[in-house]
């Protein structure tokens, strides 16, 4: 037992310059750790609540209600508890809130507290965080997938992330591939006279008039690096379906024609036939369940239909959705669900169902590498942490390199199944 001695908090900025709460835990023996809440740009309707004074944005004063929640509610409930008993701490946070989506204490407060406790618990035991979160030695590592481009504001792919999914199981080789394709894509964009600018998630912000020309160009950029689609890499799309769903159908920004779910599904099937596309995230709005099921049936495993906003990292929603045949993969973002234990439970459930699991960043991030440890501990198939640039993204990928090195030192090479390319 290592008792929590102090729970403090401060307002900090995230990678988008938006105020966030950072919680700091001090435990017996002088152990001290802090973690800040990440923040999504497209937030699903089923995810944990951000407690803040929205009127005070973008100043740090917006964090005042979250700071008060830590001081008045969380601190008294956690002082004296065992910092190493993550499940008990997270249960206490849920009981303290007493409702859904942490509307009382704040999902941002809950996740920052939960992550800081986990970090302090790992320090207290002297173990790496991934080992503290899962006692067993990881049998494999997640494969990094990269946001290589996303739609520029004002383009008709504004909500879309274009993902590169390396097939190699070796983290360093996957990262090498990510940076090479990213550079080759910049050269291709320049060659076509497109200005390319950094996206907030470490890829390139592009405006090529649609998904097809963008995928085309990424495949060409990969070929420039000697990489073959389907052999060395696959493509993925995060479509954020809810963002372009309207009463008349799905309307891409600046396009006058609404698409029915059947039209949209036909388009996706077309893309899967044409490109090495094997990963479709949030292809429809979460409420369009029949469309999800239909697409999954028609793809029949050729591409994974993956739920982000659909599941909001919630084990119960994943359980129901997978049983109903809606998806064969799930994103897990700790701040969607509120605590580390719930995120680990969702990962375990995904593994039991045999679906692909993807531990993911949010667009508003910080320099923490917490999600890398979570992905390793939870046996995730993939680590989705943005593009291979910008420290808020690269910090996560670099930590995967360190963990791979540590594991290879522990055991002779060859004994670890490094990673699998997902269970598609
Ligand atoms: P978000 O997007 O910030 O809207 O969560 C990130 C992602 O899905 O990768
Ligand atoms: Zn998403």
Short mmCIF file of C-alpha atoms and ligand atoms in Angstrom, two decimals:
data_model
loop_
_atom_site.label_atom_id
_atom_site.label_comp_id
_atom_site.label_asym_id
_atom_site.label_seq_id
_atom_site.Cartn_x
_atom_site.Cartn_y
_atom_site.Cartn_z
CA UNK A 1 0.00 0.00 0.00
CA UNK A 2 1.35 3.38 -1.06
CA UNK A 3 -1.13 6.04 0.01
CA UNK A 4 -2.08 9.02 -2.12
CA UNK A 5 -0.96 12.04 -0.10
CA UNK A 6 -1.98 14.93 -2.32
CA UNK A 7 -4.11 15.60 -5.38
CA UNK A 8 -3.47 18.93 -7.07
CA UNK A 9 -4.36 20.47 -10.42
CA UNK A 10 -3.42 23.29 -12.71
CA UNK A 11 -4.55 24.76 -16.01
CA UNK A 12 -2.22 24.15 -18.97
CA UNK A 13 -2.54 24.41 -22.76
CA UNK A 14 -2.91 21.50 -25.17
CA UNK A 15 -1.27 21.14 -28.59
CA UNK A 16 -4.00 23.31 -30.16
CA UNK A 17 -3.52 26.06 -27.61
CA UNK A 18 -6.75 25.14 -25.85
CA UNK A 19 -6.76 25.15 -22.04
CA UNK A 20 -6.77 21.73 -20.37
CA UNK A 21 -6.68 20.44 -16.84
CA UNK A 22 -3.52 18.77 -15.57
CA UNK A 23 -3.78 16.71 -12.39
CA UNK A 24 -0.81 16.02 -10.18
CA UNK A 25 -0.67 13.15 -7.71
CA UNK A 26 1.76 12.89 -4.81
CA UNK A 27 2.01 9.54 -3.10
CA UNK A 28 3.73 8.19 -0.01
CA UNK A 29 7.49 8.20 -0.37
CA UNK A 30 7.49 11.44 -2.36
CA UNK A 31 6.37 9.92 -5.70
CA UNK A 32 4.90 12.64 -7.93
CA UNK A 33 3.27 12.41 -11.38
CA UNK A 34 1.11 14.64 -13.56
CA UNK A 35 -1.06 14.05 -16.64
CA UNK A 36 -3.25 16.44 -18.62
CA UNK A 37 -6.57 15.68 -20.32
CA UNK A 38 -6.45 15.34 -24.12
CA UNK A 39 -9.31 16.77 -26.15
CA UNK A 40 -11.11 15.65 -29.30
CA UNK A 41 -12.08 17.98 -32.11
CA UNK A 42 -14.94 15.83 -33.34
CA UNK A 43 -16.48 14.57 -30.14
CA UNK A 44 -19.11 11.86 -30.24
CA UNK A 45 -22.41 12.23 -28.45
CA UNK A 46 -21.64 9.29 -26.17
CA UNK A 47 -18.35 10.47 -24.77
CA UNK A 48 -17.29 11.77 -21.37
CA UNK A 49 -18.16 15.36 -20.68
CA UNK A 50 -15.62 18.21 -20.67
CA UNK A 51 -16.25 20.28 -17.54
CA UNK A 52 -15.21 23.86 -18.30
CA UNK A 53 -16.36 27.44 -18.48
CA UNK A 54 -16.80 27.60 -22.26
CA UNK A 55 -17.44 31.35 -22.16
CA UNK A 56 -13.91 31.89 -20.84
CA UNK A 57 -12.24 30.01 -23.74
CA UNK A 58 -9.54 30.36 -24.96
CA UNK A 59 -8.08 31.64 -21.70
CA UNK A 60 -6.88 29.44 -18.88
CA UNK A 61 -9.83 30.68 -16.81
CA UNK A 62 -11.97 28.17 -18.74
CA UNK A 63 -10.43 25.43 -16.57
CA UNK A 64 -11.78 26.94 -13.32
CA UNK A 65 -14.74 24.52 -12.90
CA UNK A 66 -12.42 21.54 -13.44
CA UNK A 67 -9.96 22.89 -10.86
CA UNK A 68 -12.81 23.30 -8.40
CA UNK A 69 -13.94 19.72 -9.08
CA UNK A 70 -10.47 18.42 -8.21
CA UNK A 71 -10.22 20.51 -5.04
CA UNK A 72 -13.74 19.97 -3.73
CA UNK A 73 -14.67 16.48 -4.92
CA UNK A 74 -11.76 14.39 -6.20
CA UNK A 75 -9.09 15.32 -3.67
CA UNK A 76 -11.11 14.39 -0.55
CA UNK A 77 -12.22 11.11 -2.21
CA UNK A 78 -8.72 9.96 -3.17
CA UNK A 79 -6.42 11.01 -0.34
CA UNK A 80 -5.34 7.95 1.63
CA UNK A 81 -6.20 5.48 -1.15
CA UNK A 82 -3.62 3.06 -2.55
CA UNK A 83 -2.00 4.71 -5.56
CA UNK A 84 -1.18 1.26 -6.98
CA UNK A 85 -4.78 0.02 -6.96
CA UNK A 86 -5.89 1.56 -10.24
CA UNK A 87 -9.20 -0.25 -10.40
CA UNK A 88 -10.21 0.88 -6.90
CA UNK A 89 -9.25 4.49 -7.69
CA UNK A 90 -11.18 4.46 -10.96
CA UNK A 91 -14.21 2.87 -9.29
CA UNK A 92 -14.06 5.60 -6.65
CA UNK A 93 -14.07 8.23 -9.40
CA UNK A 94 -17.13 6.67 -11.01
CA UNK A 95 -18.96 6.39 -7.71
CA UNK A 96 -18.07 9.96 -6.86
CA UNK A 97 -19.60 11.07 -10.13
CA UNK A 98 -22.59 8.80 -9.77
CA UNK A 99 -23.91 9.32 -13.29
CA UNK A 100 -23.15 8.81 -16.96
CA UNK A 101 -20.28 10.43 -18.83
CA UNK A 102 -18.82 12.12 -15.75
CA UNK A 103 -21.17 15.09 -15.97
CA UNK A 104 -20.65 15.94 -12.30
CA UNK A 105 -16.90 15.71 -11.75
CA UNK A 106 -15.98 16.14 -15.45
CA UNK A 107 -14.61 13.56 -17.86
CA UNK A 108 -11.53 15.74 -18.32
CA UNK A 109 -11.00 15.72 -14.55
CA UNK A 110 -11.58 11.97 -14.33
CA UNK A 111 -9.18 11.04 -17.15
CA UNK A 112 -6.37 13.34 -16.02
CA UNK A 113 -6.71 12.05 -12.45
CA UNK A 114 -6.88 8.42 -13.53
CA UNK A 115 -3.82 8.72 -15.78
CA UNK A 116 -1.81 10.64 -13.16
CA UNK A 117 -2.63 7.98 -10.55
CA UNK A 118 -1.48 5.25 -12.96
CA UNK A 119 1.74 7.10 -13.65
CA UNK A 120 2.39 7.64 -9.93
CA UNK A 121 1.53 3.99 -9.23
CA UNK A 122 4.11 2.86 -11.77
CA UNK A 123 6.75 5.11 -10.21
CA UNK A 124 5.87 3.79 -6.76
CA UNK A 125 6.40 0.19 -7.85
CA UNK A 126 9.47 1.03 -9.93
CA UNK A 127 7.98 -0.65 -12.98
CA UNK A 128 7.47 0.74 -16.46
CA UNK A 129 3.93 2.08 -16.86
CA UNK A 130 2.90 -0.63 -19.36
CA UNK A 131 4.01 -3.26 -16.85
CA UNK A 132 2.16 -1.57 -14.01
CA UNK A 133 -1.05 -1.50 -16.07
CA UNK A 134 -0.78 -5.17 -17.07
CA UNK A 135 1.31 -7.43 -14.91
CA UNK A 136 2.08 -9.87 -17.72
CA UNK A 137 4.95 -9.27 -20.10
CA UNK A 138 3.45 -8.03 -23.39
CA UNK A 139 3.51 -10.79 -25.97
CA UNK A 140 3.44 -8.31 -28.84
CA UNK A 141 3.49 -4.62 -29.61
CA UNK A 142 0.90 -2.47 -31.36
CA UNK A 143 1.72 -1.38 -34.91
CA UNK A 144 1.85 2.40 -35.35
CA UNK A 145 -0.56 3.76 -37.96
CA UNK A 146 0.02 7.26 -39.28
CA UNK A 147 -2.16 10.19 -40.13
CA UNK A 148 -0.30 11.03 -43.31
CA UNK A 149 -2.76 13.67 -44.52
CA UNK A 150 -6.00 15.23 -43.53
CA UNK A 151 -8.47 17.47 -45.26
CA UNK A 152 -7.67 21.17 -45.23
CA UNK A 153 -10.30 23.48 -43.83
CA UNK A 154 -12.66 24.33 -46.67
CA UNK A 155 -11.86 21.22 -48.69
CA UNK A 156 -14.43 18.50 -49.30
CA UNK A 157 -12.38 16.12 -47.23
CA UNK A 158 -12.21 18.49 -44.27
CA UNK A 159 -13.28 15.80 -41.79
CA UNK A 160 -11.24 12.99 -43.30
CA UNK A 161 -7.99 11.54 -42.00
CA UNK A 162 -5.88 9.59 -44.49
CA UNK A 163 -4.01 6.85 -42.69
CA UNK A 164 -0.98 4.79 -43.59
CA UNK A 165 -0.96 1.30 -42.10
CA UNK A 166 2.45 -0.36 -42.36
CA UNK A 167 2.42 -4.14 -42.60
CA UNK A 168 5.78 -4.55 -40.89
CA UNK A 169 5.66 -5.80 -37.31
CA UNK A 170 8.81 -3.92 -36.39
CA UNK A 171 8.15 -0.49 -34.79
CA UNK A 172 11.35 1.14 -36.10
CA UNK A 173 10.67 -0.09 -39.64
CA UNK A 174 7.07 1.12 -39.43
CA UNK A 175 8.20 4.56 -38.28
CA UNK A 176 10.82 4.71 -41.03
CA UNK A 177 8.07 3.98 -43.51
CA UNK A 178 5.86 6.69 -42.03
CA UNK A 179 8.49 9.43 -42.28
CA UNK A 180 9.58 8.37 -45.76
CA UNK A 181 6.06 8.39 -47.16
CA UNK A 182 5.31 11.67 -45.41
CA UNK A 183 8.34 13.27 -47.09
CA UNK A 184 7.53 11.72 -50.47
CA UNK A 185 3.97 12.99 -50.23
CA UNK A 186 5.27 16.52 -49.62
CA UNK A 187 7.39 16.22 -52.76
CA UNK A 188 4.42 14.91 -54.78
CA UNK A 189 2.21 17.74 -53.51
CA UNK A 190 4.86 20.30 -54.41
CA UNK A 191 5.23 18.69 -57.84
CA UNK A 192 1.53 19.21 -58.45
CA UNK A 193 1.79 22.83 -57.40
CA UNK A 194 -0.09 22.31 -54.15
CA UNK A 195 1.03 24.15 -51.13
CA UNK A 196 1.27 21.72 -48.28
CA UNK A 197 1.09 22.76 -44.70
CA UNK A 198 1.42 20.87 -41.45
CA UNK A 199 -1.83 19.52 -40.12
CA UNK A 200 -2.45 19.74 -36.39
CA UNK A 201 -2.05 15.98 -36.14
CA UNK A 202 1.38 15.67 -37.73
CA UNK A 203 0.33 14.84 -41.29
CA UNK A 204 -0.14 17.19 -44.23
CA UNK A 205 -3.17 19.36 -44.58
CA UNK A 206 -4.34 18.79 -48.16
CA UNK A 207 -7.04 20.03 -50.50
CA UNK A 208 -7.09 17.75 -53.53
CA UNK A 209 -10.82 17.85 -54.18
CA UNK A 210 -11.80 14.51 -52.71
CA UNK A 211 -10.76 11.21 -51.20
CA UNK A 212 -9.86 9.48 -54.49
CA UNK A 213 -7.14 11.90 -55.65
CA UNK A 214 -5.73 12.01 -52.13
CA UNK A 215 -5.49 8.23 -51.84
CA UNK A 216 -4.06 8.14 -55.36
CA UNK A 217 -1.31 10.56 -54.41
CA UNK A 218 -0.45 8.75 -51.16
CA UNK A 219 -0.11 5.46 -53.05
CA UNK A 220 2.16 7.19 -55.60
CA UNK A 221 4.23 8.73 -52.80
CA UNK A 222 4.62 5.29 -51.23
CA UNK A 223 5.64 3.87 -54.60
CA UNK A 224 8.30 6.60 -54.80
CA UNK A 225 9.72 4.97 -51.67
CA UNK A 226 9.68 1.53 -53.28
CA UNK A 227 6.64 0.45 -51.26
CA UNK A 228 3.85 -1.66 -52.70
CA UNK A 229 0.24 -1.24 -51.57
CA UNK A 230 -1.19 -4.44 -50.11
CA UNK A 231 2.27 -5.82 -49.48
CA UNK A 232 4.15 -3.13 -47.55
CA UNK A 233 1.27 -0.96 -46.44
CA UNK A 234 -2.47 -0.45 -46.49
CA UNK A 235 -4.52 2.70 -46.39
CA UNK A 236 -7.12 3.73 -43.86
CA UNK A 237 -9.71 6.50 -43.70
CA UNK A 238 -11.24 8.12 -40.65
CA UNK A 239 -14.38 9.60 -42.18
CA UNK A 240 -16.02 11.07 -39.04
CA UNK A 241 -19.43 10.11 -40.48
CA UNK A 242 -21.44 12.16 -37.99
CA UNK A 243 -19.76 15.34 -39.22
CA UNK A 244 -21.24 15.16 -42.71
CA UNK A 245 -24.52 13.43 -41.94
CA UNK A 246 -27.59 15.61 -42.41
CA UNK A 247 -31.35 15.13 -42.62
CA UNK A 248 -31.19 14.65 -46.41
CA UNK A 249 -28.27 12.22 -46.32
CA UNK A 250 -24.51 12.48 -46.23
CA UNK A 251 -23.24 15.74 -47.69
CA UNK A 252 -19.54 16.28 -48.21
CA UNK A 253 -18.69 19.95 -47.49
CA UNK A 254 -19.27 22.20 -50.54
CA UNK A 255 -20.96 19.43 -52.46
CA UNK A 256 -24.60 20.03 -53.29
CA UNK A 257 -25.55 16.37 -53.61
CA UNK A 258 -26.61 14.48 -50.54
CA UNK A 259 -25.68 10.78 -50.67
CA UNK A 260 -27.94 8.08 -49.28
CA UNK A 261 -26.33 5.48 -47.03
CA UNK A 262 -26.55 3.04 -49.97
CA UNK A 263 -24.76 5.52 -52.28
CA UNK A 264 -22.10 6.09 -49.68
CA UNK A 265 -21.61 2.36 -49.05
CA UNK A 266 -21.25 1.81 -52.82
CA UNK A 267 -18.59 4.50 -52.88
CA UNK A 268 -16.68 2.86 -50.02
CA UNK A 269 -16.85 -0.53 -51.74
CA UNK A 270 -15.52 1.07 -54.88
CA UNK A 271 -12.59 2.54 -52.99
CA UNK A 272 -11.81 -0.80 -51.36
CA UNK A 273 -11.71 -2.35 -54.83
CA UNK A 274 -9.50 0.43 -56.26
CA UNK A 275 -7.06 1.24 -53.46
CA UNK A 276 -5.21 -0.85 -50.86
CA UNK A 277 -7.82 0.41 -48.39
CA UNK A 278 -8.42 -1.92 -45.43
CA UNK A 279 -9.58 0.36 -42.63
CA UNK A 280 -12.75 2.48 -42.58
CA UNK A 281 -13.30 4.40 -39.36
CA UNK A 282 -16.66 6.03 -38.61
CA UNK A 283 -17.90 5.51 -42.14
CA UNK A 284 -21.39 6.54 -41.01
CA UNK A 285 -22.94 8.44 -38.12
CA UNK A 286 -23.22 6.32 -34.96
CA UNK A 287 -27.01 6.35 -35.17
CA UNK A 288 -27.07 4.79 -38.67
CA UNK A 289 -26.75 1.23 -37.38
CA UNK A 290 -28.28 -0.48 -40.40
CA UNK A 291 -25.72 1.21 -42.65
CA UNK A 292 -22.85 0.01 -40.44
CA UNK A 293 -24.12 -3.57 -40.48
CA UNK A 294 -24.73 -3.48 -44.22
CA UNK A 295 -21.27 -2.16 -45.03
CA UNK A 296 -19.60 -4.70 -42.79
CA UNK A 297 -21.51 -7.53 -44.43
CA UNK A 298 -20.73 -6.35 -47.93
CA UNK A 299 -17.03 -5.88 -47.21
CA UNK A 300 -16.86 -9.36 -45.71
CA UNK A 301 -13.47 -8.81 -44.11
CA UNK A 302 -11.79 -7.11 -47.09
CA UNK A 303 -11.62 -3.95 -45.00
CA UNK A 304 -12.24 -3.45 -41.30
CA UNK A 305 -15.26 -1.35 -40.35
CA UNK A 306 -14.06 0.45 -37.25
CA UNK A 307 -16.04 2.37 -34.65
CA UNK A 308 -14.72 5.49 -32.96
CA UNK A 309 -17.67 7.80 -32.21
CA UNK A 310 -19.86 4.69 -32.63
CA UNK A 311 -18.48 3.08 -29.46
CA UNK A 312 -16.87 6.01 -27.62
CA UNK A 313 -14.48 3.44 -26.06
CA UNK A 314 -17.29 2.08 -23.92
CA UNK A 315 -17.10 -1.68 -23.23
CA UNK A 316 -20.87 -2.03 -23.10
CA UNK A 317 -21.39 -0.23 -26.40
CA UNK A 318 -18.63 -2.32 -28.01
CA UNK A 319 -20.18 -5.50 -26.67
CA UNK A 320 -23.63 -4.64 -28.01
CA UNK A 321 -22.34 -3.24 -31.31
CA UNK A 322 -20.09 -6.18 -32.13
CA UNK A 323 -22.83 -8.65 -31.21
CA UNK A 324 -25.12 -6.76 -33.59
CA UNK A 325 -22.51 -7.04 -36.36
CA UNK A 326 -21.90 -3.31 -36.68
CA UNK A 327 -18.11 -3.28 -36.75
CA UNK A 328 -14.96 -5.37 -36.64
CA UNK A 329 -12.74 -2.85 -34.92
CA UNK A 330 -12.85 -0.24 -32.18
CA UNK A 331 -10.91 2.87 -31.27
CA UNK A 332 -10.02 3.25 -27.63
CA UNK A 333 -9.44 6.78 -26.34
CA UNK A 334 -9.21 7.01 -22.55
CA UNK A 335 -10.81 10.45 -22.38
CA UNK A 336 -13.89 9.26 -24.27
CA UNK A 337 -14.75 6.91 -21.45
CA UNK A 338 -13.08 8.69 -18.53
CA UNK A 339 -10.75 6.26 -16.77
CA UNK A 340 -7.75 4.05 -17.50
CA UNK A 341 -9.51 0.97 -16.11
CA UNK A 342 -12.50 1.45 -18.41
CA UNK A 343 -10.14 1.84 -21.38
CA UNK A 344 -8.30 -1.36 -20.41
CA UNK A 345 -11.62 -3.18 -19.96
CA UNK A 346 -12.69 -2.04 -23.43
CA UNK A 347 -9.41 -3.34 -24.89
CA UNK A 348 -9.84 -6.68 -23.13
CA UNK A 349 -13.39 -6.94 -24.43
CA UNK A 350 -12.27 -6.14 -27.96
CA UNK A 351 -9.66 -8.91 -27.74
CA UNK A 352 -12.28 -11.37 -26.49
CA UNK A 353 -14.49 -10.50 -29.46
CA UNK A 354 -11.52 -10.91 -31.83
CA UNK A 355 -11.94 -7.41 -33.30
CA UNK A 356 -9.12 -5.00 -34.14
CA UNK A 357 -8.34 -2.58 -31.34
CA UNK A 358 -6.76 0.81 -31.92
CA UNK A 359 -5.53 2.95 -29.04
CA UNK A 360 -5.80 6.52 -30.23
CA UNK A 361 -4.75 10.06 -29.55
CA UNK A 362 -7.11 13.03 -29.72
CA UNK A 363 -6.43 16.01 -31.93
CA UNK A 364 -5.80 18.13 -28.82
CA UNK A 365 -2.80 16.40 -27.29
CA UNK A 366 0.24 17.01 -25.12
CA UNK A 367 3.73 15.56 -24.86
CA UNK A 368 2.63 12.59 -22.75
CA UNK A 369 3.34 9.07 -24.00
CA UNK A 370 0.63 7.56 -21.80
CA UNK A 371 -1.40 6.06 -24.64
CA UNK A 372 1.63 4.12 -25.87
CA UNK A 373 1.85 2.35 -22.52
CA UNK A 374 -1.90 1.81 -22.54
CA UNK A 375 -1.74 0.28 -26.02
CA UNK A 376 1.10 -2.05 -25.02
CA UNK A 377 -0.52 -3.04 -21.71
CA UNK A 378 -3.90 -3.63 -23.33
CA UNK A 379 -2.49 -5.67 -26.22
CA UNK A 380 -3.90 -3.27 -28.82
CA UNK A 381 -3.39 -4.12 -32.48
CA UNK A 382 -2.65 -0.53 -33.46
CA UNK A 383 -1.37 2.72 -32.03
CA UNK A 384 -2.97 5.71 -33.77
CA UNK A 385 -1.03 8.75 -32.64
CA UNK A 386 -1.13 11.10 -35.63
CA UNK A 387 1.60 11.70 -38.18
CA UNK A 388 5.30 11.05 -37.64
CA UNK A 389 6.01 14.74 -36.91
CA UNK A 390 5.38 17.23 -34.07
CA UNK A 391 6.42 16.30 -30.56
CA UNK A 392 2.85 15.82 -29.32
CA UNK A 393 2.57 12.93 -31.83
CA UNK A 394 6.17 11.70 -32.07
CA UNK A 395 6.46 11.40 -28.26
CA UNK A 396 4.01 8.50 -28.47
CA UNK A 397 5.82 6.76 -31.34
CA UNK A 398 9.27 7.29 -29.79
CA UNK A 399 8.10 5.61 -26.60
CA UNK A 400 7.13 2.57 -28.65
CA UNK A 401 10.74 2.40 -29.86
CA UNK A 402 11.99 2.52 -26.27
CA UNK A 403 9.59 -0.18 -25.13
CA UNK A 404 10.56 -2.41 -28.08
CA UNK A 405 14.21 -1.96 -27.15
CA UNK A 406 13.52 -2.73 -23.50
CA UNK A 407 11.60 -5.91 -24.37
CA UNK A 408 14.29 -7.10 -26.76
CA UNK A 409 16.92 -6.66 -24.02
CA UNK A 410 14.81 -8.69 -21.59
CA UNK A 411 14.47 -11.68 -23.84
CA UNK A 412 16.58 -13.07 -26.65
CA UNK A 413 15.43 -11.90 -30.08
CA UNK A 414 12.93 -14.18 -31.75
CA UNK A 415 10.99 -15.04 -28.61
CA UNK A 416 8.64 -12.09 -28.89
CA UNK A 417 5.88 -11.96 -31.39
CA UNK A 418 6.58 -8.29 -32.02
CA UNK A 419 3.21 -7.26 -33.30
CA UNK A 420 0.51 -8.37 -35.60
CA UNK A 421 -1.04 -6.38 -38.37
CA UNK A 422 -4.40 -6.48 -36.67
CA UNK A 423 -6.97 -9.18 -36.69
CA UNK A 424 -8.68 -8.20 -39.86
P1 LIG B 1 -10.52 13.57 -32.53
O1 LIG B 1 -9.81 12.88 -33.77
O2 LIG B 1 -9.62 14.60 -31.98
O3 LIG B 1 -11.75 14.16 -33.11
O4 LIG B 1 -10.78 12.51 -31.55
C1 LIG B 1 -8.72 12.08 -33.53
C2 LIG B 1 -8.84 10.73 -34.18
O5 LIG B 1 -9.95 10.15 -34.34
O6 LIG B 1 -7.77 10.22 -34.54
ZN1 LIG B 2 -12.03 9.01 -35.40
#
